[in-house]
PDB file of C-alpha atoms in Angstrom:
ATOM      1  CA  ILE A   1      23.318 -38.785  12.044  1.00  0.00           C
ATOM      2  CA  LEU A   2      21.068 -38.339   8.985  1.00  0.00           C
ATOM      3  CA  LEU A   3      23.920 -40.239   6.833  1.00  0.00           C
ATOM      4  CA  THR A   4      24.249 -42.963   9.227  1.00  0.00           C
ATOM      5  CA  LEU A   5      20.393 -43.438   9.264  1.00  0.00           C
ATOM      6  CA  LEU A   6      20.415 -43.226   5.332  1.00  0.00           C
ATOM      7  CA  ARG A   7      23.033 -45.934   5.044  1.00  0.00           C
ATOM      8  CA  GLY A   8      21.673 -48.253   7.451  1.00  0.00           C
ATOM      9  CA  TRP A   9      18.401 -47.919   5.843  1.00  0.00           C
ATOM     10  CA  ALA A  10      19.909 -48.507   2.496  1.00  0.00           C
ATOM     11  CA  HIS A  11      21.700 -51.497   3.512  1.00  0.00           C
ATOM     12  CA  MET A  12      18.855 -53.085   5.297  1.00  0.00           C
ATOM     13  CA  CYS A  13      16.257 -52.274   2.006  1.00  0.00           C
ATOM     14  CA  TRP A  14      18.488 -52.082  -0.940  1.00  0.00           C
ATOM     15  CA  PRO A  15      18.150 -56.047  -1.572  1.00  0.00           C
ATOM     16  CA  GLN A  16      14.133 -55.778  -1.242  1.00  0.00           C
ATOM     17  CA  ILE A  17      14.283 -52.615  -3.516  1.00  0.00           C
ATOM     18  CA  ALA A  18      16.698 -54.042  -6.149  1.00  0.00           C
ATOM     19  CA  ALA A  19      14.376 -56.977  -6.373  1.00  0.00           C
ATOM     20  CA  HIS A  20      11.295 -55.012  -7.486  1.00  0.00           C
ATOM     21  CA  ARG A  21      10.868 -53.627 -10.909  1.00  0.00           C
ATOM     22  CA  GLU A  22      11.366 -50.081 -11.700  1.00  0.00           C
ATOM     23  CA  HIS A  23       7.780 -48.966 -11.482  1.00  0.00           C
ATOM     24  CA  GLU A  24       7.515 -50.655  -8.160  1.00  0.00           C
ATOM     25  CA  MET A  25      10.712 -48.575  -6.971  1.00  0.00           C
ATOM     26  CA  LYS A  26       9.176 -45.253  -7.638  1.00  0.00           C
ATOM     27  CA  PRO A  27       6.978 -44.822  -4.156  1.00  0.00           C
ATOM     28  CA  VAL A  28      10.164 -45.915  -2.377  1.00  0.00           C
ATOM     29  CA  ILE A  29      12.364 -43.561  -4.114  1.00  0.00           C
ATOM     30  CA  LEU A  30       9.700 -40.683  -3.787  1.00  0.00           C
ATOM     31  CA  GLY A  31       9.543 -41.607   0.045  1.00  0.00           C
ATOM     32  CA  ALA A  32      13.290 -41.411   0.405  1.00  0.00           C
ATOM     33  CA  LYS A  33      13.547 -38.129  -1.542  1.00  0.00           C
ATOM     34  CA  THR A  34      10.525 -36.697   0.721  1.00  0.00           C
ATOM     35  CA  LEU A  35      12.521 -37.831   3.948  1.00  0.00           C
ATOM     36  CA  LEU A  36      15.691 -36.240   2.852  1.00  0.00           C
ATOM     37  CA  LEU A  37      13.929 -33.110   2.030  1.00  0.00           C
ATOM     38  CA  THR A  38      11.941 -32.637   5.208  1.00  0.00           C
ATOM     39  CA  THR A  39      15.183 -33.314   7.185  1.00  0.00           C
ATOM     40  CA  ALA A  40      17.101 -30.850   5.271  1.00  0.00           C
ATOM     41  CA  ILE A  41      14.472 -28.071   5.888  1.00  0.00           C
ATOM     42  CA  GLY A  42      14.137 -29.219   9.413  1.00  0.00           C
ATOM     43  CA  LEU A  43      17.978 -28.817   9.929  1.00  0.00           C
ATOM     44  CA  ALA A  44      18.151 -25.503   8.145  1.00  0.00           C
ATOM     45  CA  ALA A  45      15.531 -24.239  10.552  1.00  0.00           C
ATOM     46  CA  CYS A  46      17.914 -25.139  13.480  1.00  0.00           C
ATOM     47  CA  GLY A  47      19.573 -22.610  15.486  1.00  0.00           C
ATOM     48  CA  GLU A  48      17.493 -19.837  14.446  1.00  0.00           C
ATOM     49  CA  GLU A  49      14.724 -18.857  16.618  1.00  0.00           C
ATOM     50  CA  PRO A  50      11.298 -17.919  14.661  1.00  0.00           C
ATOM     51  CA  GLN A  51      10.439 -14.095  14.536  1.00  0.00           C
ATOM     52  CA  THR A  52       7.361 -13.266  16.620  1.00  0.00           C
ATOM     53  CA  ALA A  53       4.875 -11.130  15.386  1.00  0.00           C
ATOM     54  CA  GLU A  54       5.960  -8.259  18.153  1.00  0.00           C
ATOM     55  CA  GLU A  55       9.590  -8.349  16.522  1.00  0.00           C
ATOM     56  CA  ARG A  56       8.246  -8.082  13.017  1.00  0.00           C
ATOM     57  CA  ALA A  57       6.014  -5.339  13.828  1.00  0.00           C
ATOM     58  CA  ALA A  58       8.941  -3.281  15.474  1.00  0.00           C
ATOM     59  CA  ILE A  59      11.411  -4.136  12.506  1.00  0.00           C
ATOM     60  CA  ILE A  60       8.695  -2.593  10.222  1.00  0.00           C
ATOM     61  CA  ALA A  61       8.184   0.492  12.440  1.00  0.00           C
ATOM     62  CA  ALA A  62      11.770   1.134  12.633  1.00  0.00           C
ATOM     63  CA  ALA A  63      11.961   0.632   8.751  1.00  0.00           C
ATOM     64  CA  GLU A  64       9.264   3.379   8.226  1.00  0.00           C
ATOM     65  CA  THR A  65      10.942   6.190  10.168  1.00  0.00           C
ATOM     66  CA  ARG A  66      14.973   5.489  10.264  1.00  0.00           C
ATOM     67  CA  VAL A  67      17.093   7.242   7.903  1.00  0.00           C
ATOM     68  CA  PRO A  68      20.939   7.777   7.835  1.00  0.00           C
ATOM     69  CA  SER A  69      22.651  10.425  10.053  1.00  0.00           C
ATOM     70  CA  ASP A  70      24.418  12.172   7.099  1.00  0.00           C
ATOM     71  CA  PRO A  71      22.037  14.841   5.699  1.00  0.00           C
ATOM     72  CA  VAL A  72      23.179  14.017   2.246  1.00  0.00           C
ATOM     73  CA  LEU A  73      22.835  10.524   2.339  1.00  0.00           C
ATOM     74  CA  ALA A  74      19.522  10.799   4.321  1.00  0.00           C
ATOM     75  CA  GLU A  75      18.083  12.682   1.274  1.00  0.00           C
ATOM     76  CA  LYS A  76      19.190  10.078  -1.116  1.00  0.00           C
ATOM     77  CA  TYR A  77      17.871   7.255   1.143  1.00  0.00           C
ATOM     78  CA  GLU A  78      14.453   9.117   1.546  1.00  0.00           C
ATOM     79  CA  ARG A  79      14.134   9.778  -2.218  1.00  0.00           C
ATOM     80  CA  ALA A  80      15.232   6.648  -3.696  1.00  0.00           C
ATOM     81  CA  CYS A  81      15.268   3.525  -1.305  1.00  0.00           C
ATOM     82  CA  GLN A  82      12.665   4.224   1.516  1.00  0.00           C
ATOM     83  CA  ALA A  83       9.860   3.447  -0.579  1.00  0.00           C
ATOM     84  CA  CYS A  84      10.674   0.161  -0.983  1.00  0.00           C
ATOM     85  CA  HIS A  85      12.885  -0.684   1.792  1.00  0.00           C
ATOM     86  CA  ALA A  86      10.358   0.308   4.319  1.00  0.00           C
ATOM     87  CA  ASP A  87       7.493  -1.350   2.646  1.00  0.00           C
ATOM     88  CA  PRO A  88       6.944  -4.805   3.924  1.00  0.00           C
ATOM     89  CA  GLU A  89       4.677  -5.668   1.375  1.00  0.00           C
ATOM     90  CA  ASN A  90       6.965  -5.467  -1.925  1.00  0.00           C
ATOM     91  CA  GLY A  91       9.437  -8.136  -1.213  1.00  0.00           C
ATOM     92  CA  ALA A  92      12.656  -5.906  -0.743  1.00  0.00           C
ATOM     93  CA  PRO A  93      14.571  -6.576   2.517  1.00  0.00           C
ATOM     94  CA  LEU A  94      13.440  -3.858   5.086  1.00  0.00           C
ATOM     95  CA  SER A  95      15.842  -1.039   6.324  1.00  0.00           C
ATOM     96  CA  GLY A  96      17.339  -2.622   9.592  1.00  0.00           C
ATOM     97  CA  ASP A  97      16.159  -5.932   9.299  1.00  0.00           C
ATOM     98  CA  VAL A  98      19.281  -7.827   9.994  1.00  0.00           C
ATOM     99  CA  ARG A  99      17.611 -11.229   9.585  1.00  0.00           C
ATOM    100  CA  ALA A 100      16.705 -10.418   6.029  1.00  0.00           C
ATOM    101  CA  TRP A 101      20.047  -8.874   5.099  1.00  0.00           C
ATOM    102  CA  THR A 102      22.342 -11.404   6.663  1.00  0.00           C
ATOM    103  CA  PRO A 103      21.868 -14.337   4.148  1.00  0.00           C
ATOM    104  CA  ARG A 104      21.891 -11.828   1.473  1.00  0.00           C
ATOM    105  CA  ILE A 105      25.476 -10.656   2.656  1.00  0.00           C
ATOM    106  CA  GLU A 106      26.495 -14.165   3.370  1.00  0.00           C
ATOM    107  CA  THR A 107      25.634 -15.565  -0.056  1.00  0.00           C
ATOM    108  CA  ARG A 108      26.125 -12.634  -2.351  1.00  0.00           C
ATOM    109  CA  GLY A 109      28.502 -10.470  -0.542  1.00  0.00           C
ATOM    110  CA  THR A 110      28.620  -6.592  -0.497  1.00  0.00           C
ATOM    111  CA  GLU A 111      29.897  -6.676  -3.979  1.00  0.00           C
ATOM    112  CA  GLY A 112      27.103  -8.776  -5.242  1.00  0.00           C
ATOM    113  CA  LEU A 113      24.448  -6.489  -3.396  1.00  0.00           C
ATOM    114  CA  LEU A 114      26.280  -3.470  -5.112  1.00  0.00           C
ATOM    115  CA  GLN A 115      26.204  -5.128  -8.548  1.00  0.00           C
ATOM    116  CA  SER A 116      22.375  -5.818  -7.979  1.00  0.00           C
ATOM    117  CA  THR A 117      21.949  -2.138  -6.996  1.00  0.00           C
ATOM    118  CA  LEU A 118      23.968  -0.773 -10.162  1.00  0.00           C
ATOM    119  CA  ASN A 119      22.321  -3.346 -12.709  1.00  0.00           C
ATOM    120  CA  GLY A 120      18.897  -3.583 -11.170  1.00  0.00           C
ATOM    121  CA  PHE A 121      17.436  -6.654  -9.308  1.00  0.00           C
ATOM    122  CA  GLU A 122      14.011  -8.125  -9.572  1.00  0.00           C
ATOM    123  CA  GLY A 123      11.785  -5.129  -8.928  1.00  0.00           C
ATOM    124  CA  MET A 124      14.712  -2.662  -8.215  1.00  0.00           C
ATOM    125  CA  PRO A 125      15.633  -0.452 -10.935  1.00  0.00           C
ATOM    126  CA  PRO A 126      19.315   0.040 -12.100  1.00  0.00           C
ATOM    127  CA  LEU A 127      21.091   2.227  -9.987  1.00  0.00           C
ATOM    128  CA  GLY A 128      18.298   1.764  -7.194  1.00  0.00           C
ATOM    129  CA  ALA A 129      16.377   4.790  -8.671  1.00  0.00           C
ATOM    130  CA  CYS A 130      19.195   7.089  -7.437  1.00  0.00           C
ATOM    131  CA  PRO A 131      21.132   8.171 -10.890  1.00  0.00           C
ATOM    132  CA  ASP A 132      23.062  10.752  -8.744  1.00  0.00           C
ATOM    133  CA  CYS A 133      24.549   8.439  -6.379  1.00  0.00           C
ATOM    134  CA  GLY A 134      28.103   7.328  -6.587  1.00  0.00           C
ATOM    135  CA  MET A 135      29.729   4.117  -5.533  1.00  0.00           C
ATOM    136  CA  ASP A 136      30.347   5.300  -1.944  1.00  0.00           C
ATOM    137  CA  ASP A 137      26.878   6.343  -1.810  1.00  0.00           C
ATOM    138  CA  PHE A 138      25.459   2.797  -2.811  1.00  0.00           C
ATOM    139  CA  GLU A 139      27.967   1.185  -0.469  1.00  0.00           C
ATOM    140  CA  ASN A 140      27.032   3.353   2.409  1.00  0.00           C
ATOM    141  CA  LEU A 141      23.223   2.857   1.656  1.00  0.00           C
ATOM    142  CA  ILE A 142      23.665  -0.813   1.498  1.00  0.00           C
ATOM    143  CA  ALA A 143      25.620  -0.767   4.983  1.00  0.00           C
ATOM    144  CA  PHE A 144      22.985   1.516   6.486  1.00  0.00           C
ATOM    145  CA  MET A 145      19.977  -0.510   5.510  1.00  0.00           C
ATOM    146  CA  ALA A 146      21.941  -3.951   6.521  1.00  0.00           C
ATOM    147  CA  ARG A 147      22.300  -2.665  10.185  1.00  0.00           C
ATOM    148  CA  ASN A 148      19.538  -2.319  12.871  1.00  0.00           C
ATOM    149  CA  GLU A 149      18.885   0.530  14.927  1.00  0.00           C
ATOM    150  CA  ASN A 150      21.658  -0.269  17.205  1.00  0.00           C
ATOM    151  CA  GLY A 151      24.277  -0.107  14.520  1.00  0.00           C
ATOM    152  CA  GLU A 152      24.414  -4.076  14.573  1.00  0.00           C
ATOM    153  CA  ASP A 153      24.912  -5.940  11.364  1.00  0.00           C
ATOM    154  CA  LYS A 154      24.621  -9.579  12.860  1.00  0.00           C
TER     155      LYS A 154
END
């Protein structure tokens, strides 16, 4: 639909636009770019309901208390991951916040997230502050944090 509208607009307006000098075209071009950006942002938001304050509060409360069921993994999580992934103020995706983890997994994949953990990423230090974690530990910790309390990852 958007392309059809833009094609129609360009077909109707192009002769007038071409007749203007370059400096007079800037407002028209800026307006077209603004229209495209606004439409793209609007379309990107389609299909996903906004998160309510109650939903956000529940995710934060769950992130502050949840730990893996495996006691060895739980100890590593509490020592190395929980401080950041249970704090909504620092920008790390909260443990169990499927909405925050899903786009990261979809764009970077589990391997990309694993590489960020190994090499460090933004505020996360290399090895995710867990020098005694092995590759299986990192993979299991990422999988745990990306799932909600019901074990759902999407």
